[in-house]
Structure formats: C-alpha cells, structure tokens
Amino acid sequence: IAALVENRNQFYVAKNLRYAIKLYDKESILISVKEGKSFANAGERFVIFEPNFAVRNRVPARAILEIREVSWISKEAKPLPIDILKKDILLSETPPRVEALIKNQAAEIFKNIEATAVLYSASGEAIGASRTILDKLDIHEEARLNFTWPQVIPGVSAVEIYLRSDL
C-alpha cells in the first residue's frame, strides 16, 4: 500500500509522524491494520509505503491512511539536492523493473535516502509502487536505484520517483 502525502507547511517539519493504514473489503469490513512511523520535511510531497499486508481470504477494496500523532518543529523548507539523471522503465522485462541514476548535487553527505517508484495509469491512478533505501550518498556521488515488482502490472502510462531524506 502506498499513500502520497503532502506537508503544505513551509516552516514546520514533523520529526515524529505516527500513522495507521487500514484495509477494508468491498463491504467496508476492516480486514487489516498496519501501524508505522515516519517524518515529514517542510513543504515535502512523499510516499508512505507499507508492503506485505496480511489479508487472509479477503480482497481489499480500499485503504485509509489515518494520522495518529504528529510532533511539529519549526524549520524552513529545504529541497533535497539529489537529481534523477536517468530513468529506465523496463516493465515488460522479467522481472519488471524501473532503474534510475541519481546524483547528489550538494557538498554534503546524505544518509538513509528513501526512494519510491510509483506506477500510474493513464487516468492518474497509482497502480503499483516499489521502494528501496540507499544507505549513503556521498558528496557529488552518483548511484543506481532498482525498483522491482513480482509480476507485470498492465496499464502503466507514467512512472514517478520520489526521493527523501530526513533533512
């Protein structure tokens, strides 16, 4: 499950963002809950990604992201100076994948970079997501990211990659 979240606060960060994702079937019966924690940089659009929900014999029909606790701290927005130099979309290959080349444009080292690739249909609906974590990206270093899926996802018309680090 992936949820696109936006912190519209340009002068506040959430260092402690606790949430729950709830899955419901078509009869609105709750079938699974997963709790997690994250952060939100000022002015940031980011993806909360939670894989491997236990759903037993039920078929999920909708998901709800519930923010349970947020601790705000005053801090100005600072964009992450990492560029996506190249994006190869290889979704008909085995395994289906997206490969990206990124570069740190700053004179500082970044650690624990979350990278999430989201697959979109022609109508703009998110139909797939994959995440990887890059432990460290040195000053002006380039790195390759790989996002994979266990099977082909039909109907993909766009791929967006979201990068983030706790600034």
CSV table of C-alpha atoms in Angstrom, one decimal:
chain,number,residue,atom,x,y,z
A,1,ILE,CA,0.0,0.0,0.0
A,2,ALA,CA,1.3,3.4,-0.9
A,3,ALA,CA,-0.1,6.8,0.0
A,4,LEU,CA,1.1,10.1,-1.4
A,5,VAL,CA,1.3,12.7,1.4
A,6,GLU,CA,2.0,16.4,1.2
A,7,ASN,CA,3.2,18.6,4.1
A,8,ARG,CA,2.0,22.0,3.0
A,9,ASN,CA,3.6,23.7,6.0
A,10,GLN,CA,6.6,25.6,4.6
A,11,PHE,CA,8.0,26.3,8.0
A,12,TYR,CA,7.3,23.2,10.0
A,13,VAL,CA,8.7,19.6,9.9
A,14,ALA,CA,7.2,16.6,11.6
A,15,LYS,CA,10.1,14.6,13.1
A,16,ASN,CA,7.6,12.1,14.6
A,17,LEU,CA,4.7,11.2,12.4
A,18,ARG,CA,2.8,8.1,13.5
A,19,TYR,CA,0.1,6.6,11.3
A,20,ALA,CA,-2.1,3.6,10.6
A,21,ILE,CA,-3.1,2.2,7.3
A,22,LYS,CA,-6.4,0.3,7.4
A,23,LEU,CA,-7.6,-2.0,4.6
A,24,TYR,CA,-11.3,-2.6,4.0
A,25,ASP,CA,-13.1,-5.1,1.7
A,26,LYS,CA,-16.0,-4.1,-0.6
A,27,GLU,CA,-18.5,-4.5,2.3
A,28,SER,CA,-16.4,-2.0,4.3
A,29,ILE,CA,-15.3,-4.7,6.7
A,30,LEU,CA,-11.9,-4.0,8.2
A,31,ILE,CA,-9.5,-6.7,7.2
A,32,SER,CA,-6.1,-5.4,8.2
A,33,VAL,CA,-4.3,-2.6,10.1
A,34,LYS,CA,-0.6,-1.8,9.9
A,35,GLU,CA,0.9,1.0,12.1
A,36,GLY,CA,4.1,2.8,11.3
A,37,LYS,CA,6.1,6.0,11.8
A,38,SER,CA,7.8,8.4,9.5
A,39,PHE,CA,8.7,12.1,9.2
A,40,ALA,CA,7.6,15.0,7.0
A,41,ASN,CA,10.0,17.7,5.8
A,42,ALA,CA,8.7,21.2,5.4
A,43,GLY,CA,6.9,21.6,2.0
A,44,GLU,CA,7.5,17.9,1.1
A,45,ARG,CA,5.5,15.6,-1.1
A,46,PHE,CA,6.4,12.0,-0.1
A,47,VAL,CA,5.1,8.4,-0.2
A,48,ILE,CA,4.2,6.3,2.8
A,49,PHE,CA,4.8,2.8,1.7
A,50,GLU,CA,3.8,-0.3,3.6
A,51,PRO,CA,4.3,-3.7,1.9
A,52,ASN,CA,3.0,-7.1,2.8
A,53,PHE,CA,-0.4,-6.7,4.4
A,54,ALA,CA,-1.9,-9.9,5.8
A,55,VAL,CA,-5.4,-10.1,4.2
A,56,ARG,CA,-6.2,-13.8,4.7
A,57,ASN,CA,-9.1,-14.7,2.3
A,58,ARG,CA,-10.5,-11.2,1.9
A,59,VAL,CA,-10.0,-9.0,-1.1
A,60,PRO,CA,-9.0,-5.4,-0.3
A,61,ALA,CA,-11.2,-2.7,-1.9
A,62,ARG,CA,-9.9,0.5,-0.3
A,63,ALA,CA,-7.3,1.7,2.1
A,64,ILE,CA,-7.4,4.6,4.6
A,65,LEU,CA,-4.3,6.4,5.9
A,66,GLU,CA,-5.0,7.6,9.5
A,67,ILE,CA,-2.6,10.1,11.0
A,68,ARG,CA,-2.4,9.3,14.7
A,69,GLU,CA,0.2,11.6,16.1
A,70,VAL,CA,2.4,14.4,14.8
A,71,SER,CA,5.1,16.4,16.5
A,72,TRP,CA,5.8,19.7,14.7
A,73,ILE,CA,9.1,21.6,14.9
A,74,SER,CA,9.7,25.0,13.3
A,75,LYS,CA,12.1,24.7,10.4
A,76,GLU,CA,12.2,26.2,6.9
A,77,ALA,CA,11.7,24.1,3.7
A,78,LYS,CA,15.0,22.8,2.2
A,79,PRO,CA,14.7,20.9,-1.0
A,80,LEU,CA,16.7,17.6,-1.3
A,81,PRO,CA,19.5,18.4,-3.7
A,82,ILE,CA,19.5,15.0,-5.4
A,83,ASP,CA,18.7,14.9,-9.1
A,84,ILE,CA,17.3,12.0,-11.1
A,85,LEU,CA,19.6,11.9,-14.1
A,86,LYS,CA,18.1,8.9,-15.9
A,87,LYS,CA,15.1,6.7,-15.6
A,88,ASP,CA,14.8,3.4,-17.5
A,89,ILE,CA,11.3,1.9,-17.5
A,90,LEU,CA,11.6,-1.9,-18.1
A,91,LEU,CA,8.2,-3.1,-17.0
A,92,SER,CA,7.8,-5.8,-19.7
A,93,GLU,CA,11.1,-7.4,-18.7
A,94,THR,CA,11.5,-10.3,-16.2
A,95,PRO,CA,11.4,-9.2,-13.5
A,96,PRO,CA,9.5,-5.9,-14.3
A,97,ARG,CA,11.6,-3.1,-13.0
A,98,VAL,CA,12.5,0.6,-13.1
A,99,GLU,CA,16.1,1.6,-12.9
A,100,ALA,CA,17.2,5.1,-12.0
A,101,LEU,CA,20.5,7.0,-11.9
A,102,ILE,CA,20.6,9.7,-9.2
A,103,LYS,CA,23.3,12.3,-8.3
A,104,ASN,CA,23.9,14.2,-5.1
A,105,GLN,CA,24.4,17.8,-6.2
A,106,ALA,CA,25.3,19.1,-2.7
A,107,ALA,CA,28.5,19.4,-0.8
A,108,GLU,CA,27.1,17.3,2.0
A,109,ILE,CA,26.6,13.6,2.5
A,110,PHE,CA,23.0,12.2,2.8
A,111,LYS,CA,22.1,9.0,4.6
A,112,ASN,CA,19.1,6.7,4.6
A,113,ILE,CA,17.6,8.0,1.4
A,114,GLU,CA,14.1,6.6,0.8
A,115,ALA,CA,13.3,6.2,-2.9
A,116,THR,CA,9.9,5.1,-4.0
A,117,ALA,CA,8.7,4.5,-7.6
A,118,VAL,CA,5.0,4.9,-8.2
A,119,LEU,CA,3.4,3.5,-11.4
A,120,TYR,CA,0.4,5.5,-12.7
A,121,SER,CA,-2.4,4.6,-15.1
A,122,ALA,CA,-3.5,6.9,-17.9
A,123,SER,CA,-6.2,8.3,-15.6
A,124,GLY,CA,-3.6,9.2,-13.0
A,125,GLU,CA,-4.4,6.4,-10.6
A,126,ALA,CA,-1.5,4.8,-8.7
A,127,ILE,CA,-1.5,1.1,-9.7
A,128,GLY,CA,1.9,0.0,-8.3
A,129,ALA,CA,4.7,1.1,-6.0
A,130,SER,CA,8.2,-0.2,-5.0
A,131,ARG,CA,10.7,1.2,-2.5
A,132,THR,CA,14.4,1.0,-1.9
A,133,ILE,CA,16.6,2.5,0.7
A,134,LEU,CA,20.0,3.9,-0.1
A,135,ASP,CA,22.2,3.9,3.0
A,136,LYS,CA,24.5,6.7,1.9
A,137,LEU,CA,25.1,9.1,-0.9
A,138,ASP,CA,28.5,11.0,-0.8
A,139,ILE,CA,29.2,14.5,-2.0
A,140,HIS,CA,28.5,14.7,-5.7
A,141,GLU,CA,28.2,10.9,-5.9
A,142,GLU,CA,26.0,9.1,-8.4
A,143,ALA,CA,24.1,5.9,-7.5
A,144,ARG,CA,21.9,3.4,-9.3
A,145,LEU,CA,18.5,2.6,-7.9
A,146,ASN,CA,16.4,-0.5,-8.8
A,147,PHE,CA,12.7,-0.9,-8.2
A,148,THR,CA,11.1,-4.3,-8.9
A,149,TRP,CA,7.7,-6.0,-9.0
A,150,PRO,CA,7.0,-9.7,-8.8
A,151,GLN,CA,4.8,-9.6,-11.9
A,152,VAL,CA,3.9,-7.4,-14.8
A,153,ILE,CA,1.5,-4.6,-14.0
A,154,PRO,CA,-0.6,-3.7,-17.1
A,155,GLY,CA,-1.8,-0.3,-18.0
A,156,VAL,CA,1.2,1.8,-16.8
A,157,SER,CA,1.5,5.1,-18.6
A,158,ALA,CA,3.7,7.1,-16.2
A,159,VAL,CA,6.4,6.5,-13.5
A,160,GLU,CA,7.2,9.0,-10.8
A,161,ILE,CA,10.2,8.6,-8.4
A,162,TYR,CA,10.0,10.2,-5.0
A,163,LEU,CA,13.3,10.8,-3.1
A,164,ARG,CA,13.5,11.8,0.5
A,165,SER,CA,15.9,12.0,3.5
A,166,ASP,CA,15.4,13.3,7.0
A,167,LEU,CA,17.0,16.7,6.5
